[in-house]
Short mmCIF file of C-alpha atoms and ligand atoms in Angstrom, two decimals:
data_model
loop_
_atom_site.label_atom_id
_atom_site.label_comp_id
_atom_site.label_asym_id
_atom_site.label_seq_id
_atom_site.Cartn_x
_atom_site.Cartn_y
_atom_site.Cartn_z
CA MET P 18 0.00 0.00 0.00
CA SER P 19 1.33 3.45 -0.81
CA ARG P 20 2.11 6.04 1.84
CA LYS P 21 -0.44 8.84 2.33
CA ARG P 22 -0.19 12.05 4.29
CA VAL P 23 -2.75 14.56 5.56
CA LEU P 24 -2.11 18.04 6.98
CA THR P 25 -4.78 19.16 9.40
CA ILE P 26 -5.15 22.63 10.89
CA GLN P 27 -7.38 23.08 13.92
CA ASP P 28 -7.21 23.75 17.65
CA TYR P 29 -5.85 21.49 20.38
CA SER P 30 -8.45 21.29 23.15
CA CYS P 31 -6.81 19.38 25.98
CA MET P 32 -10.05 17.95 27.35
CA GLY P 33 -13.31 17.19 25.55
CA ARG P 34 -12.64 15.12 22.46
CA CYS P 35 -12.67 17.30 19.32
CA SER P 36 -10.41 18.85 16.66
CA LEU P 37 -6.82 17.55 16.80
CA THR P 38 -7.40 15.06 19.62
CA VAL P 39 -9.91 13.33 17.34
CA ALA P 40 -8.25 13.88 13.95
CA LEU P 41 -4.77 12.59 14.85
CA PRO P 42 -5.83 9.18 16.24
CA THR P 43 -8.57 8.61 13.65
CA ILE P 44 -6.48 9.44 10.59
CA SER P 45 -3.43 7.57 11.95
CA ALA P 46 -5.57 4.49 12.65
CA MET P 47 -6.51 4.51 8.97
CA GLY P 48 -2.84 4.05 8.07
CA ILE P 49 -2.33 7.66 7.01
CA GLU P 50 0.34 10.00 8.37
CA CYS P 51 -1.36 12.98 10.02
CA VAL P 52 0.61 16.20 10.41
CA GLY P 53 -1.26 18.54 12.74
CA ILE P 54 -0.85 22.32 13.08
CA PRO P 55 -2.48 23.56 16.31
CA THR P 56 -4.12 26.95 15.74
CA ALA P 57 -4.72 27.47 19.46
CA VAL P 58 -4.41 25.53 22.72
CA LEU P 59 -7.50 25.46 24.94
CA SER P 60 -7.93 23.86 28.34
CA ASN P 61 -11.10 22.26 26.92
CA HIS P 62 -13.61 22.98 24.14
CA THR P 63 -16.07 25.85 24.42
CA GLN P 64 -19.10 23.80 25.44
CA PHE P 65 -17.59 23.59 28.94
CA LYS P 66 -18.53 26.45 31.34
CA SER P 67 -15.22 28.26 30.74
CA TRP P 68 -11.86 27.71 29.07
CA THR P 69 -8.36 29.06 28.57
CA PHE P 70 -7.36 30.00 25.00
CA LYS P 71 -3.80 30.52 23.80
CA ASP P 72 -3.85 31.78 20.24
CA LEU P 73 -1.12 30.36 17.98
CA SER P 74 -1.98 32.29 14.79
CA ASP P 75 1.49 33.79 14.61
CA GLN P 76 3.02 30.29 14.52
CA ILE P 77 1.15 28.90 11.50
CA LEU P 78 3.25 30.33 8.66
CA PRO P 79 6.61 30.10 10.52
CA ILE P 80 5.86 26.39 11.07
CA ILE P 81 5.37 25.67 7.37
CA GLU P 82 8.33 27.89 6.43
CA LYS P 83 10.60 25.58 8.45
CA TRP P 84 9.55 22.72 6.17
CA GLY P 85 10.78 24.61 3.09
CA ASP P 86 13.69 22.36 2.14
CA TYR P 87 11.97 19.10 3.06
CA ASP P 88 9.43 16.82 1.45
CA HIS P 89 6.14 18.37 2.42
CA GLU P 90 3.61 17.03 -0.01
CA PHE P 91 0.14 16.37 1.32
CA ASP P 92 -2.64 14.26 -0.16
CA MET P 93 -5.17 16.42 1.66
CA ILE P 94 -5.16 19.67 3.61
CA TYR P 95 -8.01 19.44 6.11
CA THR P 96 -9.16 22.54 8.01
CA GLY P 97 -11.47 22.43 11.04
CA TYR P 98 -12.35 24.81 13.90
CA LEU P 99 -10.54 28.14 13.33
CA GLY P 100 -10.69 31.65 14.74
CA ASN P 101 -11.97 34.14 12.13
CA GLU P 102 -8.80 36.20 12.28
CA GLN P 103 -6.93 32.97 11.39
CA ILE P 104 -8.76 32.34 8.13
CA PRO P 105 -6.59 34.65 5.93
CA THR P 106 -3.49 32.87 7.28
CA VAL P 107 -5.01 29.47 6.51
CA ILE P 108 -5.83 30.67 2.98
CA GLU P 109 -2.19 31.70 2.60
CA LEU P 110 -1.08 28.28 3.84
CA ILE P 111 -3.34 26.58 1.28
CA LYS P 112 -1.95 28.76 -1.50
CA ARG P 113 1.60 27.84 -0.51
CA LEU P 114 1.05 24.11 0.04
CA SER P 115 -1.70 22.83 -2.23
CA HIS P 116 0.02 23.53 -5.55
CA LYS P 117 1.48 20.03 -5.62
CA GLY P 118 -1.83 18.41 -6.41
CA GLY P 119 -3.14 17.84 -2.90
CA ARG P 120 -6.83 18.34 -2.31
CA VAL P 121 -8.46 20.64 0.28
CA TYR P 122 -11.24 19.62 2.69
CA VAL P 123 -12.93 22.40 4.67
CA ASP P 124 -15.09 21.61 7.67
CA PRO P 125 -16.46 25.05 8.66
CA ALA P 126 -16.76 23.88 12.27
CA MET P 127 -18.42 26.91 13.88
CA ALA P 128 -22.03 26.12 14.80
CA ASP P 129 -24.57 23.45 15.71
CA ASP P 130 -28.22 23.13 16.76
CA GLY P 131 -29.13 26.41 15.06
CA LYS P 132 -26.49 28.60 16.71
CA LEU P 133 -22.87 29.71 16.43
CA TYR P 134 -20.40 28.36 19.00
CA PRO P 135 -19.43 30.84 21.77
CA GLY P 136 -17.02 33.53 20.63
CA PHE P 137 -18.14 33.58 16.98
CA ASP P 138 -20.30 36.17 15.24
CA HIS P 139 -21.38 36.83 11.67
CA THR P 140 -17.91 38.03 10.61
CA HIS P 141 -16.72 34.45 11.11
CA VAL P 142 -19.42 33.18 8.76
CA VAL P 143 -18.31 35.69 6.12
CA ALA P 144 -14.63 34.74 6.55
CA MET P 145 -15.52 31.04 6.32
CA ARG P 146 -17.34 31.65 3.04
CA GLU P 147 -14.05 32.97 1.65
CA LEU P 148 -12.23 29.82 2.75
CA LEU P 149 -14.81 27.70 0.90
CA ALA P 150 -13.52 29.14 -2.38
CA TYR P 151 -10.35 27.04 -1.90
CA ALA P 152 -12.16 23.81 -1.02
CA ASP P 153 -12.42 20.67 -3.10
CA TYR P 154 -14.73 19.30 -0.40
CA ALA P 155 -16.87 21.36 1.99
CA LYS P 156 -18.57 19.58 4.90
CA PRO P 157 -20.97 21.78 6.86
CA ASN P 158 -23.71 20.49 9.15
CA LEU P 159 -27.23 21.86 8.68
CA THR P 160 -26.67 24.87 10.98
CA GLU P 161 -23.43 25.83 9.24
CA ALA P 162 -24.99 25.35 5.79
CA CYS P 163 -27.90 27.63 6.75
CA LEU P 164 -25.61 30.32 8.18
CA LEU P 165 -23.27 30.23 5.19
CA THR P 166 -26.16 30.60 2.72
CA ASP P 167 -28.31 33.04 4.75
CA THR P 168 -31.07 30.42 4.94
CA PRO P 169 -33.34 30.30 8.03
CA TYR P 170 -32.53 27.26 10.21
CA PRO P 171 -35.50 24.88 10.48
CA ALA P 172 -36.37 24.78 14.20
CA ASP P 173 -36.74 20.98 14.25
CA GLY P 174 -33.29 20.47 12.64
CA LYS P 175 -34.66 18.64 9.61
CA GLY P 176 -36.16 19.38 6.23
CA ASP P 177 -37.33 18.07 2.93
CA ILE P 178 -34.62 16.74 0.57
CA SER P 179 -35.20 19.87 -1.54
CA LEU P 180 -33.84 21.97 1.38
CA PHE P 181 -30.54 20.03 1.32
CA ARG P 182 -30.42 20.23 -2.48
CA GLU P 183 -30.86 24.01 -2.37
CA LEU P 184 -28.30 24.46 0.41
CA ALA P 185 -25.74 22.33 -1.43
CA LYS P 186 -26.24 24.19 -4.70
CA LYS P 187 -25.83 27.57 -2.98
CA LEU P 188 -22.73 26.38 -1.13
CA SER P 189 -21.16 25.07 -4.31
CA SER P 190 -21.56 28.54 -5.84
CA TYR P 191 -18.90 29.69 -3.33
CA GLY P 192 -16.37 27.30 -4.93
CA PRO P 193 -16.22 23.78 -3.45
CA LYS P 194 -16.34 20.99 -6.03
CA VAL P 195 -18.18 18.62 -3.72
CA VAL P 196 -20.52 19.61 -0.90
CA ILE P 197 -21.03 16.99 1.82
CA LEU P 198 -23.91 17.83 4.17
CA SER P 199 -23.66 15.75 7.34
CA GLY P 200 -26.52 15.26 9.81
CA ALA P 201 -28.94 15.58 6.88
CA ARG P 202 -32.38 14.52 8.14
CA PHE P 203 -35.06 14.21 5.51
CA GLU P 204 -36.76 10.90 6.42
CA GLU P 205 -38.69 10.42 9.66
CA GLY P 206 -36.51 9.03 12.47
CA LYS P 207 -33.42 8.97 10.25
CA THR P 208 -30.26 10.95 9.57
CA GLY P 209 -27.47 10.72 7.03
CA VAL P 210 -25.51 12.55 4.39
CA TYR P 211 -26.38 14.46 1.22
CA CYS P 212 -23.54 14.93 -1.35
CA TYR P 213 -23.65 17.31 -4.30
CA TYR P 214 -21.12 17.43 -7.16
CA ALA P 215 -20.89 20.94 -8.61
CA GLU P 216 -19.42 19.96 -11.99
CA THR P 217 -22.08 17.43 -12.96
CA GLY P 218 -25.01 18.46 -10.76
CA LYS P 219 -25.11 14.84 -9.52
CA GLU P 220 -26.43 14.12 -6.02
CA GLU P 221 -25.97 11.07 -3.77
CA TYR P 222 -27.37 10.49 -0.30
CA PHE P 223 -28.32 7.96 2.34
CA GLN P 224 -30.51 7.88 5.43
CA LYS P 225 -29.88 5.62 8.43
CA GLU P 226 -31.23 5.17 11.94
CA LEU P 227 -31.13 8.37 14.03
CA LEU P 228 -29.47 7.63 17.39
CA ALA P 229 -30.74 9.51 20.45
CA GLY P 230 -28.60 11.87 22.56
CA HIS P 231 -26.35 14.86 22.06
CA TYR P 232 -22.66 14.37 21.41
CA HIS P 233 -20.05 17.02 21.02
CA GLY P 234 -17.30 16.76 18.40
CA THR P 235 -19.12 14.28 16.15
CA GLY P 236 -18.58 16.62 13.18
CA ASP P 237 -14.81 16.48 13.76
CA LEU P 238 -14.96 12.70 14.11
CA PHE P 239 -16.97 12.45 10.89
CA SER P 240 -14.60 14.73 8.95
CA SER P 241 -11.49 12.90 10.16
CA ALA P 242 -12.79 9.54 8.94
CA ALA P 243 -14.18 11.07 5.74
CA VAL P 244 -10.81 12.69 4.96
CA GLY P 245 -9.14 9.32 5.58
CA GLY P 246 -11.60 7.57 3.30
CA LEU P 247 -11.15 10.14 0.52
CA VAL P 248 -7.36 9.91 0.75
CA LEU P 249 -7.61 6.11 0.53
CA GLY P 250 -9.50 6.48 -2.76
CA LYS P 251 -13.12 6.19 -1.68
CA SER P 252 -15.75 8.33 -3.41
CA PRO P 253 -17.31 11.16 -1.37
CA ILE P 254 -20.46 9.17 -0.64
CA GLU P 255 -18.47 6.01 0.27
CA ALA P 256 -16.18 8.04 2.55
CA SER P 257 -19.24 9.72 4.09
CA GLU P 258 -20.93 6.40 4.79
CA LEU P 259 -17.78 5.04 6.41
CA ALA P 260 -17.52 8.21 8.53
CA HIS P 261 -21.20 8.16 9.46
CA ASP P 262 -21.03 4.48 10.52
CA TYR P 263 -17.87 5.16 12.58
CA VAL P 264 -19.59 8.02 14.44
CA SER P 265 -22.67 5.83 15.03
CA GLU P 266 -20.51 3.03 16.41
CA ALA P 267 -18.78 5.51 18.76
CA ILE P 268 -22.19 6.76 19.94
CA ARG P 269 -23.39 3.19 20.60
CA TYR P 270 -20.38 2.64 22.89
CA SER P 271 -21.11 5.93 24.66
CA VAL P 272 -24.73 4.94 25.23
CA SER P 273 -23.72 1.60 26.75
CA ASN P 274 -21.08 3.34 28.92
CA ASN P 275 -23.45 6.16 29.89
CA THR P 276 -20.80 8.69 28.82
CA ASP P 277 -21.56 12.42 29.13
CA GLY P 278 -21.07 12.85 25.40
CA LEU P 279 -22.07 16.49 25.34
CA THR P 280 -19.07 17.33 27.51
CA TYR P 281 -16.52 14.66 26.65
CA GLY P 282 -17.59 13.64 23.14
CA PRO P 283 -18.36 10.07 22.11
CA ASP P 284 -16.16 7.10 23.13
CA PHE P 285 -14.59 6.94 19.67
CA GLU P 286 -11.47 5.08 20.82
CA LEU P 287 -13.62 1.97 21.26
CA ALA P 288 -14.86 2.30 17.67
CA ILE P 289 -11.37 2.43 16.11
CA PRO P 290 -11.17 -1.37 15.61
CA TYR P 291 -14.52 -1.15 13.79
CA LEU P 292 -13.20 1.67 11.58
CA CYS P 293 -10.12 -0.38 10.70
CA SER P 294 -12.25 -3.45 9.96
CA ARG P 295 -14.08 -1.40 7.31
CA LEU P 296 -10.92 -0.50 5.36
O1 PXL O 28 -15.62 21.39 16.22
C1 PXL O 28 -16.04 21.53 17.48
C2 PXL O 28 -15.12 22.36 18.34
C3 PXL O 28 -13.76 22.32 18.14
N1 PXL O 28 -12.92 23.05 18.90
C4 PXL O 28 -13.38 23.84 19.88
C5 PXL O 28 -14.74 23.94 20.12
C6 PXL O 28 -15.64 23.19 19.32
C7 PXL O 28 -17.07 23.32 19.55
O2 PXL O 28 -17.57 23.96 20.41
O3 PXL O 28 -15.18 24.73 21.11
C8 PXL O 28 -12.44 24.66 20.68
#
């Protein structure tokens, strides 16, 4: 098997599984080297009552500059949770590093359940729209897709398939070649993924059992496995199904362990053997 390498740029939250603490183990478990640039170090993610936040924006470009004389080709650059003032720097990083044929996956991790995460306002949404112009793949959840397209968020968190179709088409007008909408609920009691391919107008989707409970960081878990799947040659819908099933497996473990998934995220470590068995 050939060697693959991903570069991911997101925060390091020491406690509360998300961002780098999810991406590094998941992508590595898939047999892919994962180079991580921390954009900030937090004591814990922002769904806790409070947190420390050490911004590392001024380190991002100096880090990649040090790699100048070395082999630094990446099969995928994967961006996750970012501060809005960091987005121009991340765009610069993409411009400098993606010219060697690597693809770009943007997860605009900034909102869920109809609202922005603490600390973000509309300027972040506008900045994120600019980042989407550099994306081969964009993976918003329903809240992020609504915010990015100025669409009202449906209060029950679901919609007709035509809602997802419209959102995906609008998002693709910002630049991404493939839009992957996760947590897409358009059949009763189900959830899944809706994929839209800008070049051909083709759509692909699936709906599976909706598991009860609220879990933090599932978007990051999904994106990490989806990035791994894409790098290993799966199609967007195949990679999405793998990622969706991995998240579901992690949630099943959390239910049986009675984990406080809203605070600590799902018990994904227990689902890693399952993920590997699917490769
Ligand atoms: O992608 C979720 C996430 C990542 N990182 C931090 C967060 C959150 C969600 O709240 O606070 C720091």
